CSV table of C-alpha atoms and ligand atoms in Angstrom, one decimal:
chain,number,residue,atom,x,y,z
A,1,UNK,CA,51.1,-17.4,0.3
A,2,UNK,CA,53.3,-14.6,1.5
A,3,UNK,CA,54.8,-14.3,-1.9
A,4,UNK,CA,51.3,-13.8,-3.5
A,5,UNK,CA,50.4,-11.2,-0.9
A,6,UNK,CA,53.6,-9.3,-1.5
A,7,UNK,CA,52.9,-9.3,-5.2
A,8,UNK,CA,49.4,-8.0,-4.7
A,9,UNK,CA,50.6,-5.3,-2.4
A,10,UNK,CA,53.3,-4.2,-4.8
A,11,UNK,CA,50.7,-4.1,-7.6
A,12,UNK,CA,48.6,-2.0,-5.4
A,13,UNK,CA,51.3,0.5,-4.8
A,14,UNK,CA,51.9,0.8,-8.5
A,15,UNK,CA,48.1,1.4,-9.0
A,16,UNK,CA,48.1,4.2,-6.4
A,17,UNK,CA,51.1,5.8,-8.0
A,18,UNK,CA,49.5,5.6,-11.4
A,19,UNK,CA,46.6,7.8,-10.5
A,20,UNK,CA,48.4,10.4,-8.5
A,21,UNK,CA,46.5,13.5,-9.1
A,22,UNK,CA,49.2,15.9,-7.9
A,23,UNK,CA,51.5,14.5,-10.5
A,24,UNK,CA,49.2,14.2,-13.5
A,25,UNK,CA,47.0,17.2,-13.3
A,26,UNK,CA,48.1,20.6,-12.4
A,27,UNK,CA,45.4,22.2,-10.2
A,28,UNK,CA,45.6,25.9,-9.9
A,29,UNK,CA,46.3,26.9,-6.3
A,30,UNK,CA,43.2,29.1,-6.2
A,31,UNK,CA,41.1,26.0,-6.5
A,32,UNK,CA,42.9,24.2,-3.7
A,33,UNK,CA,41.4,23.9,-0.2
A,34,UNK,CA,43.1,26.1,2.4
A,35,UNK,CA,41.8,24.2,5.4
A,36,UNK,CA,40.7,20.6,6.0
A,37,UNK,CA,37.0,20.0,5.3
A,38,UNK,CA,34.7,20.3,8.3
A,39,UNK,CA,33.5,16.7,8.3
A,40,UNK,CA,33.4,14.3,11.3
A,41,UNK,CA,36.7,12.6,11.7
A,42,UNK,CA,35.6,9.1,12.8
A,43,UNK,CA,36.8,5.6,12.2
A,44,UNK,CA,34.7,3.5,9.9
A,45,UNK,CA,33.9,1.1,12.8
A,46,UNK,CA,32.5,3.9,14.8
A,47,UNK,CA,30.3,5.1,11.9
A,48,UNK,CA,29.0,1.7,11.1
A,49,UNK,CA,28.1,1.0,14.7
A,50,UNK,CA,26.2,4.3,14.9
A,51,UNK,CA,24.1,3.5,11.9
A,52,UNK,CA,23.5,-0.1,12.9
A,53,UNK,CA,22.3,1.1,16.3
A,54,UNK,CA,20.0,3.6,14.7
A,55,UNK,CA,18.6,0.9,12.3
A,56,UNK,CA,17.8,-1.3,15.3
A,57,UNK,CA,15.6,1.4,16.7
A,58,UNK,CA,13.3,0.9,13.7
A,59,UNK,CA,10.2,-1.2,13.7
A,60,UNK,CA,10.1,-3.4,10.7
A,61,UNK,CA,8.3,-6.5,9.5
A,62,UNK,CA,11.6,-8.3,9.7
A,63,UNK,CA,11.7,-7.7,13.5
A,64,UNK,CA,8.2,-7.5,14.7
A,65,UNK,CA,4.5,-8.1,14.1
A,66,UNK,CA,2.8,-5.1,12.5
A,67,UNK,CA,-0.9,-5.1,13.0
A,68,UNK,CA,-1.5,-1.8,11.2
A,69,UNK,CA,-5.1,-1.9,9.8
A,70,UNK,CA,-5.9,-0.8,6.3
A,71,UNK,CA,-2.3,-1.2,5.2
A,72,UNK,CA,-1.7,-4.9,4.8
A,73,UNK,CA,1.7,-5.0,6.4
A,74,UNK,CA,2.3,-8.7,5.6
A,75,UNK,CA,5.6,-10.5,5.2
A,76,UNK,CA,6.6,-10.9,1.6
A,77,UNK,CA,9.0,-13.4,0.1
A,78,UNK,CA,12.5,-11.9,0.0
A,79,UNK,CA,13.3,-14.0,-3.0
A,80,UNK,CA,11.0,-11.8,-5.1
A,81,UNK,CA,13.1,-8.7,-4.2
A,82,UNK,CA,16.1,-10.6,-5.4
A,83,UNK,CA,14.4,-11.5,-8.7
A,84,UNK,CA,13.3,-7.9,-9.2
A,85,UNK,CA,16.8,-6.6,-8.7
A,86,UNK,CA,18.4,-9.1,-11.2
A,87,UNK,CA,20.5,-7.0,-13.7
A,88,UNK,CA,18.4,-8.4,-16.6
A,89,UNK,CA,15.4,-6.5,-15.3
A,90,UNK,CA,16.9,-3.7,-13.2
A,91,UNK,CA,19.3,-2.5,-15.8
A,92,UNK,CA,16.9,-2.4,-18.7
A,93,UNK,CA,16.2,1.2,-19.9
A,94,UNK,CA,12.6,2.2,-20.7
A,95,UNK,CA,13.7,3.8,-24.0
A,96,UNK,CA,15.4,0.7,-25.3
A,97,UNK,CA,13.9,-0.6,-28.6
A,98,UNK,CA,11.0,-3.0,-28.1
A,99,UNK,CA,12.8,-5.9,-29.8
A,100,UNK,CA,15.4,-5.8,-27.0
A,101,UNK,CA,12.9,-5.9,-24.1
A,102,UNK,CA,10.5,-8.6,-25.2
A,103,UNK,CA,10.8,-10.3,-21.9
A,104,UNK,CA,9.9,-7.3,-19.8
A,105,UNK,CA,6.9,-6.5,-22.2
A,106,UNK,CA,5.8,-10.1,-21.8
A,107,UNK,CA,5.8,-9.8,-18.0
A,108,UNK,CA,3.5,-6.8,-18.2
A,109,UNK,CA,1.3,-8.5,-20.7
A,110,UNK,CA,1.1,-11.6,-18.5
A,111,UNK,CA,0.4,-9.6,-15.4
A,112,UNK,CA,-2.5,-7.8,-17.1
A,113,UNK,CA,-4.0,-11.1,-18.0
A,114,UNK,CA,-3.5,-12.5,-14.5
A,115,UNK,CA,-5.1,-9.4,-12.9
A,116,UNK,CA,-8.1,-9.7,-15.3
A,117,UNK,CA,-8.6,-13.4,-14.3
A,118,UNK,CA,-8.3,-12.6,-10.6
A,119,UNK,CA,-10.6,-9.5,-10.7
A,120,UNK,CA,-13.1,-10.4,-13.4
A,121,UNK,CA,-12.3,-7.1,-15.3
A,122,UNK,CA,-11.5,-7.1,-19.0
A,123,UNK,CA,-8.5,-4.8,-19.3
A,124,UNK,CA,-5.9,-3.2,-17.0
A,125,UNK,CA,-3.5,-0.3,-17.1
A,126,UNK,CA,-0.3,-0.9,-15.0
A,127,UNK,CA,0.8,2.7,-14.9
A,128,UNK,CA,-0.6,4.2,-11.6
A,129,UNK,CA,2.0,4.3,-8.9
A,130,UNK,CA,-0.3,3.8,-5.9
A,131,UNK,CA,-3.8,3.1,-4.7
A,132,UNK,CA,-4.9,6.8,-4.6
A,133,UNK,CA,-3.2,7.4,-8.0
A,134,UNK,CA,-5.3,4.4,-9.3
A,135,UNK,CA,-8.4,6.0,-8.0
A,136,UNK,CA,-7.6,9.3,-9.8
A,137,UNK,CA,-6.9,7.3,-13.0
A,138,UNK,CA,-10.2,5.4,-12.7
A,139,UNK,CA,-12.2,8.5,-12.0
A,140,UNK,CA,-10.6,10.3,-15.0
A,141,UNK,CA,-11.7,7.4,-17.1
A,142,UNK,CA,-15.3,7.6,-15.8
A,143,UNK,CA,-15.3,11.4,-16.4
A,144,UNK,CA,-14.2,10.9,-20.0
A,145,UNK,CA,-16.7,8.2,-20.6
A,146,UNK,CA,-19.6,10.5,-19.6
A,147,UNK,CA,-18.0,13.3,-21.6
A,148,UNK,CA,-18.0,11.1,-24.7
A,149,UNK,CA,-21.7,10.4,-24.2
A,150,UNK,CA,-22.3,14.1,-23.6
A,151,UNK,CA,-23.8,13.4,-20.2
A,152,UNK,CA,-23.3,15.9,-17.5
A,153,UNK,CA,-22.5,13.9,-14.4
A,154,UNK,CA,-20.6,15.8,-11.8
A,155,UNK,CA,-21.3,13.9,-8.5
A,156,UNK,CA,-19.9,10.8,-6.9
A,157,UNK,CA,-21.4,9.0,-4.0
A,158,UNK,CA,-18.8,8.0,-1.4
A,159,UNK,CA,-20.0,6.0,1.7
A,160,UNK,CA,-18.8,7.1,5.1
A,161,UNK,CA,-17.2,3.7,5.5
A,162,UNK,CA,-14.9,4.2,2.4
A,163,UNK,CA,-11.2,4.7,2.6
A,164,UNK,CA,-10.2,8.3,3.1
A,165,UNK,CA,-8.5,8.5,-0.2
A,166,UNK,CA,-11.9,8.0,-2.0
A,167,UNK,CA,-13.5,11.3,-1.3
A,168,UNK,CA,-10.1,13.0,-1.8
A,169,UNK,CA,-9.6,11.4,-5.2
A,170,UNK,CA,-13.2,12.2,-6.3
A,171,UNK,CA,-12.5,15.9,-5.3
A,172,UNK,CA,-9.2,16.0,-7.0
A,173,UNK,CA,-10.7,14.6,-10.2
A,174,UNK,CA,-13.2,17.4,-10.3
A,175,UNK,CA,-16.3,15.7,-8.9
A,176,UNK,CA,-18.5,16.8,-6.0
A,177,UNK,CA,-18.8,14.2,-3.2
A,178,UNK,CA,-22.1,13.1,-1.8
A,179,UNK,CA,-21.7,11.1,1.4
A,180,UNK,CA,-23.7,8.0,2.1
A,181,UNK,CA,-24.2,7.0,5.7
A,182,UNK,CA,-23.6,3.3,6.6
A,183,UNK,CA,-26.0,1.3,8.7
A,184,UNK,CA,-25.4,0.0,12.3
A,185,UNK,CA,-24.1,-3.3,11.0
A,186,UNK,CA,-21.5,-1.3,8.9
A,187,UNK,CA,-23.1,-2.1,5.5
A,188,UNK,CA,-24.8,0.1,3.0
A,189,UNK,CA,-28.6,0.3,2.5
A,190,UNK,CA,-29.9,0.2,-1.1
A,191,UNK,CA,-32.9,2.2,0.1
A,192,UNK,CA,-30.8,5.0,1.5
A,193,UNK,CA,-28.8,5.0,-1.7
A,194,UNK,CA,-31.9,5.5,-3.8
A,195,UNK,CA,-32.8,8.5,-1.7
A,196,UNK,CA,-29.7,10.4,-2.7
A,197,UNK,CA,-29.3,9.2,-6.3
A,198,UNK,CA,-29.9,11.7,-9.1
A,199,UNK,CA,-29.2,11.8,-12.8
A,200,UNK,CA,-26.1,13.8,-12.0
A,201,UNK,CA,-24.4,11.0,-10.2
A,202,UNK,CA,-21.5,9.5,-12.2
A,203,UNK,CA,-20.6,6.6,-9.9
A,204,UNK,CA,-20.5,5.2,-6.4
A,205,UNK,CA,-17.0,4.4,-5.0
A,206,UNK,CA,-17.2,1.4,-2.7
A,207,UNK,CA,-14.4,0.1,-0.6
A,208,UNK,CA,-15.1,-3.6,-0.2
A,209,UNK,CA,-14.6,-5.0,2.4
A,210,UNK,CA,-15.3,-1.5,3.8
A,211,UNK,CA,-13.1,0.2,6.4
A,212,UNK,CA,-14.9,-1.7,9.2
A,213,UNK,CA,-13.7,-4.9,7.7
A,214,UNK,CA,-17.2,-5.8,6.6
A,215,UNK,CA,-18.1,-7.3,3.2
A,216,UNK,CA,-21.0,-5.3,1.6
A,217,UNK,CA,-23.9,-7.8,1.4
A,218,UNK,CA,-26.1,-5.7,-0.9
A,219,UNK,CA,-23.8,-5.3,-3.9
A,220,UNK,CA,-25.9,-7.0,-6.5
A,221,UNK,CA,-28.9,-4.8,-5.6
A,222,UNK,CA,-26.7,-1.7,-5.5
A,223,UNK,CA,-25.2,-2.5,-8.9
A,224,UNK,CA,-28.7,-2.8,-10.3
A,225,UNK,CA,-29.8,0.5,-8.9
A,226,UNK,CA,-26.7,2.3,-10.1
A,227,UNK,CA,-26.8,0.9,-13.7
A,228,UNK,CA,-30.5,1.5,-14.0
A,229,UNK,CA,-29.7,5.2,-13.3
A,230,UNK,CA,-27.0,5.2,-16.0
A,231,UNK,CA,-24.3,5.5,-13.3
A,232,UNK,CA,-21.2,3.3,-12.8
A,233,UNK,CA,-19.6,1.4,-9.9
A,234,UNK,CA,-16.0,1.9,-8.8
A,235,UNK,CA,-14.4,-0.8,-6.6
A,236,UNK,CA,-11.6,0.1,-4.2
A,237,UNK,CA,-9.8,-3.2,-4.3
A,238,UNK,CA,-6.7,-2.0,-2.3
A,239,UNK,CA,-7.2,-4.9,0.1
A,240,UNK,CA,-7.6,-7.8,-2.4
A,241,UNK,CA,-6.3,-10.3,0.1
A,242,UNK,CA,-9.9,-10.3,1.6
A,243,UNK,CA,-11.5,-11.7,-1.6
A,244,UNK,CA,-9.1,-12.9,-4.2
A,245,UNK,CA,-9.7,-16.5,-5.4
A,246,UNK,CA,-13.1,-16.3,-3.7
A,247,UNK,CA,-15.1,-13.5,-5.3
A,248,UNK,CA,-14.5,-11.1,-8.3
A,249,UNK,CA,-15.5,-7.5,-8.4
A,250,UNK,CA,-16.1,-7.8,-12.2
A,251,UNK,CA,-18.7,-10.5,-11.5
A,252,UNK,CA,-20.3,-8.4,-8.8
A,253,UNK,CA,-21.2,-5.7,-11.4
A,254,UNK,CA,-18.3,-3.2,-10.9
A,255,UNK,CA,-17.1,-1.3,-13.9
A,256,UNK,CA,-13.8,0.2,-12.7
A,257,UNK,CA,-11.4,-0.8,-10.0
A,258,UNK,CA,-7.9,-0.5,-8.7
A,259,UNK,CA,-5.7,-3.0,-6.9
A,260,UNK,CA,-2.8,-2.2,-4.6
A,261,UNK,CA,0.0,-4.5,-5.7
A,262,UNK,CA,2.0,-3.1,-2.7
A,263,UNK,CA,-0.4,-4.7,-0.2
A,264,UNK,CA,-1.5,-8.0,-1.5
A,265,UNK,CA,1.0,-8.9,-4.2
A,266,UNK,CA,4.5,-9.1,-2.7
A,267,UNK,CA,5.6,-5.5,-2.3
A,268,UNK,CA,5.6,-4.2,1.2
A,269,UNK,CA,3.3,-1.3,2.0
A,270,UNK,CA,4.8,1.7,3.8
A,271,UNK,CA,8.5,2.4,3.7
A,272,UNK,CA,8.1,5.1,1.1
A,273,UNK,CA,7.4,3.1,-2.0
A,274,UNK,CA,7.5,2.5,-4.8
A,275,UNK,CA,4.0,1.1,-5.1
A,276,UNK,CA,1.7,0.2,-7.9
A,277,UNK,CA,-2.1,0.7,-8.3
A,278,UNK,CA,-3.2,-1.0,-11.6
A,279,UNK,CA,-6.7,0.0,-12.8
A,280,UNK,CA,-9.1,-2.5,-14.3
A,281,UNK,CA,-12.1,-1.7,-16.5
A,282,UNK,CA,-14.9,-3.5,-18.3
A,283,UNK,CA,-14.5,-3.7,-22.1
A,284,UNK,CA,-16.8,-0.7,-22.8
A,285,UNK,CA,-14.2,1.6,-21.0
A,286,UNK,CA,-11.0,0.2,-22.5
A,287,UNK,CA,-10.4,2.9,-25.1
A,288,UNK,CA,-10.1,5.4,-22.2
A,289,UNK,CA,-7.2,3.6,-20.5
A,290,UNK,CA,-3.9,5.4,-20.4
A,291,UNK,CA,-1.5,4.6,-23.2
A,292,UNK,CA,0.6,2.7,-24.0
A,293,UNK,CA,-0.7,-0.7,-23.2
A,294,UNK,CA,1.1,-3.9,-24.2
A,295,UNK,CA,-0.2,-6.1,-27.0
A,296,UNK,CA,0.8,-9.5,-28.3
A,297,UNK,CA,1.0,-9.6,-32.2
A,298,UNK,CA,1.8,-13.1,-33.3
A,299,UNK,CA,4.2,-13.7,-30.4
A,300,UNK,CA,5.8,-10.3,-30.7
A,301,UNK,CA,5.1,-7.9,-27.7
A,302,UNK,CA,4.4,-4.3,-28.7
A,303,UNK,CA,3.6,-1.1,-27.0
A,304,UNK,CA,0.2,0.0,-28.3
A,305,UNK,CA,-0.6,3.7,-28.7
A,306,UNK,CA,-3.7,3.1,-30.8
A,307,UNK,CA,-6.1,4.8,-28.3
A,308,UNK,CA,-4.1,7.9,-28.0
A,309,UNK,CA,-7.0,10.1,-29.0
A,310,UNK,CA,-9.6,8.6,-26.7
A,311,UNK,CA,-7.2,7.8,-23.8
A,312,UNK,CA,-7.1,9.8,-20.6
A,313,UNK,CA,-3.5,10.2,-21.4
A,314,UNK,CA,-0.4,9.1,-19.7
A,315,UNK,CA,-0.6,8.7,-15.9
A,316,UNK,CA,3.1,8.1,-15.2
A,317,UNK,CA,6.4,8.3,-17.0
A,318,UNK,CA,7.1,5.2,-19.0
A,319,UNK,CA,5.2,2.0,-18.0
A,320,UNK,CA,4.6,2.1,-14.2
A,321,UNK,CA,6.9,0.8,-11.4
A,322,UNK,CA,8.2,-2.2,-13.3
A,323,UNK,CA,10.0,-4.0,-10.3
A,324,UNK,CA,6.7,-4.0,-8.4
A,325,UNK,CA,4.9,-5.4,-11.5
A,326,UNK,CA,7.5,-8.1,-11.8
A,327,UNK,CA,7.3,-9.1,-8.1
A,328,UNK,CA,3.5,-9.3,-8.4
A,329,UNK,CA,3.7,-11.7,-11.4
A,330,UNK,CA,6.3,-13.9,-9.7
A,331,UNK,CA,4.1,-14.1,-6.6
A,332,UNK,CA,1.0,-14.9,-8.6
A,333,UNK,CA,2.7,-17.6,-10.7
A,334,UNK,CA,4.6,-19.1,-7.8
A,335,UNK,CA,1.6,-19.7,-5.5
A,336,UNK,CA,-1.0,-20.1,-8.3
A,337,UNK,CA,-4.8,-19.7,-8.2
A,338,UNK,CA,-5.2,-22.0,-5.2
A,339,UNK,CA,-2.4,-20.3,-3.3
A,340,UNK,CA,-4.1,-16.9,-3.8
A,341,UNK,CA,-7.4,-18.3,-2.5
A,342,UNK,CA,-5.6,-19.8,0.5
A,343,UNK,CA,-3.9,-16.5,1.2
A,344,UNK,CA,-7.3,-14.8,1.3
A,345,UNK,CA,-8.9,-17.5,3.4
A,346,UNK,CA,-6.0,-17.3,5.9
A,347,UNK,CA,-6.2,-13.5,6.1
A,348,UNK,CA,-9.9,-13.8,6.9
A,349,UNK,CA,-9.4,-16.6,9.5
A,350,UNK,CA,-6.5,-14.8,11.2
A,351,UNK,CA,-8.5,-11.5,11.6
A,352,UNK,CA,-11.6,-13.4,12.9
A,353,UNK,CA,-9.5,-15.4,15.3
A,354,UNK,CA,-8.0,-12.2,16.9
A,355,UNK,CA,-11.4,-10.5,16.9
A,356,UNK,CA,-13.1,-13.4,18.7
A,357,UNK,CA,-10.5,-13.6,21.4
A,358,UNK,CA,-10.8,-9.8,22.0
A,359,UNK,CA,-14.5,-9.4,21.8
A,360,UNK,CA,-15.1,-9.9,25.5
A,361,UNK,CA,-12.6,-7.2,26.4
A,362,UNK,CA,-13.6,-4.4,24.0
A,363,UNK,CA,-16.6,-3.4,21.9
A,364,UNK,CA,-16.6,-4.5,18.2
A,365,UNK,CA,-19.1,-2.1,16.7
A,366,UNK,CA,-19.6,-4.0,13.4
A,367,UNK,CA,-20.3,-7.4,14.9
A,368,UNK,CA,-18.5,-10.6,15.5
A,369,UNK,CA,-17.6,-11.5,11.9
A,370,UNK,CA,-15.1,-9.6,9.8
A,371,UNK,CA,-13.0,-10.2,6.7
A,372,UNK,CA,-9.3,-9.5,6.6
A,373,UNK,CA,-9.4,-6.8,9.3
A,374,UNK,CA,-11.6,-5.4,12.0
A,375,UNK,CA,-12.2,-2.3,14.0
A,376,UNK,CA,-12.7,-2.2,17.8
A,377,UNK,CA,-13.8,0.7,19.9
A,378,UNK,CA,-12.1,1.0,23.3
A,379,UNK,CA,-14.7,3.5,24.5
A,380,UNK,CA,-16.0,2.2,27.9
A,381,UNK,CA,-13.5,-0.6,28.1
A,382,UNK,CA,-10.5,1.2,29.5
A,383,UNK,CA,-9.5,2.6,32.9
A,384,UNK,CA,-10.0,6.1,34.1
A,385,UNK,CA,-9.1,8.7,31.5
A,386,UNK,CA,-7.2,6.2,29.3
A,387,UNK,CA,-7.7,6.5,25.6
A,388,UNK,CA,-7.0,4.5,22.5
A,389,UNK,CA,-3.9,6.6,21.8
A,390,UNK,CA,-2.5,5.5,25.2
A,391,UNK,CA,-3.1,1.8,24.4
A,392,UNK,CA,-1.4,2.2,21.1
A,393,UNK,CA,1.6,3.8,22.8
A,394,UNK,CA,1.8,1.2,25.4
A,395,UNK,CA,2.0,-1.5,22.7
A,396,UNK,CA,5.3,0.0,21.7
A,397,UNK,CA,6.7,-0.9,25.1
A,398,UNK,CA,5.9,-4.5,24.4
A,399,UNK,CA,7.8,-4.4,21.1
A,400,UNK,CA,4.8,-4.2,18.8
A,401,UNK,CA,4.1,-1.6,16.1
A,402,UNK,CA,0.8,0.2,17.0
A,403,UNK,CA,-2.4,-0.6,15.0
A,404,UNK,CA,-4.2,2.1,13.0
A,405,UNK,CA,-6.1,4.4,15.5
A,406,UNK,CA,-9.0,6.9,15.2
A,407,UNK,CA,-9.8,5.5,11.8
A,408,UNK,CA,-12.4,5.0,10.4
A,409,UNK,CA,-13.8,8.2,11.7
A,410,UNK,CA,-17.3,6.7,12.2
A,411,UNK,CA,-16.1,4.7,15.2
A,412,UNK,CA,-15.3,6.4,18.4
A,413,UNK,CA,-11.9,5.6,20.0
A,414,UNK,CA,-11.3,3.3,17.0
A,415,UNK,CA,-8.5,0.8,16.7
A,416,UNK,CA,-8.1,-1.0,13.4
A,417,UNK,CA,-6.3,-4.3,13.4
A,418,UNK,CA,-5.1,-6.4,10.4
A,419,UNK,CA,-3.1,-9.5,11.3
A,420,UNK,CA,-2.6,-10.5,7.6
A,421,UNK,CA,-2.3,-14.0,6.2
A,422,UNK,CA,1.4,-14.4,7.0
A,423,UNK,CA,1.3,-14.5,10.8
A,424,UNK,CA,1.3,-17.7,12.8
A,425,UNK,CA,-1.2,-18.6,15.6
A,426,UNK,CA,1.6,-18.3,18.1
A,427,UNK,CA,2.3,-14.7,17.1
A,428,UNK,CA,-1.4,-13.8,17.2
A,429,UNK,CA,-1.9,-15.5,20.6
A,430,UNK,CA,1.1,-13.5,22.0
A,431,UNK,CA,-0.4,-10.2,20.6
A,432,UNK,CA,-3.9,-11.0,22.0
A,433,UNK,CA,-2.3,-11.7,25.4
A,434,UNK,CA,-0.4,-8.4,25.3
A,435,UNK,CA,-3.3,-6.3,24.1
A,436,UNK,CA,-5.7,-7.8,26.7
A,437,UNK,CA,-3.0,-7.3,29.4
A,438,UNK,CA,-2.8,-3.6,28.4
A,439,UNK,CA,-6.6,-3.2,28.8
A,440,UNK,CA,-6.3,-4.7,32.3
A,441,UNK,CA,-3.3,-2.4,33.0
A,442,UNK,CA,-5.4,0.6,32.0
A,443,UNK,CA,-7.7,-0.2,34.9
A,444,UNK,CA,-5.2,-1.3,37.5
A,445,UNK,CA,-2.5,1.3,36.7
A,446,UNK,CA,-4.0,4.0,34.4
A,447,UNK,CA,-1.0,6.3,34.9
A,448,UNK,CA,1.4,3.7,33.5
A,449,UNK,CA,-0.6,3.4,30.3
A,450,UNK,CA,-1.2,7.2,30.0
A,451,UNK,CA,2.5,7.8,30.2
A,452,UNK,CA,3.6,5.1,27.8
A,453,UNK,CA,5.9,4.4,26.1
A,454,UNK,CA,8.7,4.3,28.6
A,455,UNK,CA,11.0,1.8,26.9
A,456,UNK,CA,11.4,3.5,23.5
A,457,UNK,CA,14.3,6.0,22.7
A,458,UNK,CA,11.8,8.9,23.0
A,459,UNK,CA,8.5,8.9,24.9
A,460,UNK,CA,5.5,11.1,23.9
A,461,UNK,CA,6.4,13.7,21.3
A,462,UNK,CA,4.4,16.7,20.5
A,463,UNK,CA,3.3,15.2,17.2
A,464,UNK,CA,2.2,18.4,15.6
A,465,UNK,CA,5.3,20.2,16.6
A,466,UNK,CA,7.5,17.3,15.5
A,467,UNK,CA,5.9,17.3,12.1
A,468,UNK,CA,6.0,21.0,11.6
A,469,UNK,CA,9.4,21.9,13.2
A,470,UNK,CA,11.4,18.7,13.4
A,471,UNK,CA,14.4,18.9,15.7
A,472,UNK,CA,17.0,17.0,13.8
A,473,UNK,CA,20.0,17.9,16.0
A,474,UNK,CA,20.3,17.2,19.7
B,1,PLP,C1,-4.3,1.7,1.2
B,1,PLP,C2,-5.6,2.0,0.7
B,1,PLP,C3,-5.8,3.0,-0.3
B,1,PLP,C4,-4.7,3.9,-0.8
B,1,PLP,O1,-3.6,3.3,-1.3
B,1,PLP,P1,-2.2,4.1,-1.4
B,1,PLP,O2,-1.3,3.2,-2.2
B,1,PLP,O3,-1.7,4.3,0.0
B,1,PLP,O4,-2.5,5.4,-2.1
B,1,PLP,C5,-7.0,3.1,-0.8
B,1,PLP,N1,-8.1,2.4,-0.4
B,1,PLP,C6,-7.9,1.4,0.6
B,1,PLP,C7,-9.1,0.6,1.0
B,1,PLP,C8,-6.7,1.2,1.1
B,1,PLP,O5,-6.6,0.3,2.1
């Protein structure tokens, strides 16, 4: 053994000698450093301990439950990350000849087919990089459709229960937004819709289930009203884990939709991306989809630029965020149609379970039945001067990430909770106990809750100041 080690060591010395810069390359003195570089002089062990300690201060799905509503922070199979980082996929270049990337093209082709089946739409583009980017793409398609028909439709109806990106995307895409107020039960009224509908309305953008976690019960009637007016229906399907395997937007009468692969289909939301927001359309809109799409010609997969003239153009360099597409297909194929349905059913059961065990403690403005998430209002349920923000901060002391707060805007002192399909009853019971306990604390010891968190590395920050003038050195 010693002999082998000695040989290796002597080899190593030779190697170091071989690439001796001083000896092989003559560097002019004027380029040489006069003083040692001003970098921290620390041992590797000290550095690694510092960064590991910092990483442990993070909240992450791999360390804690993450009830952030509207974001689907579910646990995703790590094996899918591993598959997506396989050299055969990760090291493929987007400009390689088609004949050398048949497998990657087939994955995109198969994913498009799977998304059509799941959603009831006829064609998809996989290019958009996120949900909001998908909305923008979908609205450009709608704009070009009306342009091709020489119809002047400049307005989009967006309910006040829609996701915040909807009015923003409508605006960005050049439309004027008309707001539609939701009813007390959180749903839309077809009669109120009729009152604001004009011949200038291009479409209605519906988030379903809406941001209150309520499934819109009048969709068939709304679809009839919109189509009779020559207008279209856009479905914000960011949260498909509420309906997949159970109901399909295409069957409900929607013409355009997006799906957030980075919520439902095995890519974590948050963490800075990348994401993917494929957009699906009914057949009559397919010529407007971004190019290229992938087609199968007698078993050979090809990039198709046929619709270059009618297309809204390219929405992203190359073909979308390929690793996210790959993970989505692996997820869909590995759990199958029944598995997708089971995921949705479980997401809905988990949310309803938490809602029903909290409903005697706080107000639930949209009623006692929800889909994959729900919104509570802590107005009137907390101790003196304690607000939703304080409850969210106090949750950090108990080791939980805080839920979404003050959204949607239509609920006062809102807190939006989404347990997701991947959490166990035990985890949910623990969370319910802690949240109920904080509501009691807010009455028995309001100052404690108002000054939370006390167990985190920093307590209350001036959030505006921290965002505008971050203090990065202590
Ligand atoms: C998350 C979400 C979006 C936006 O998706 P991004 O990928 O964050 O742009 C849009 N609509 C709904 C309903 C969402 O939940």
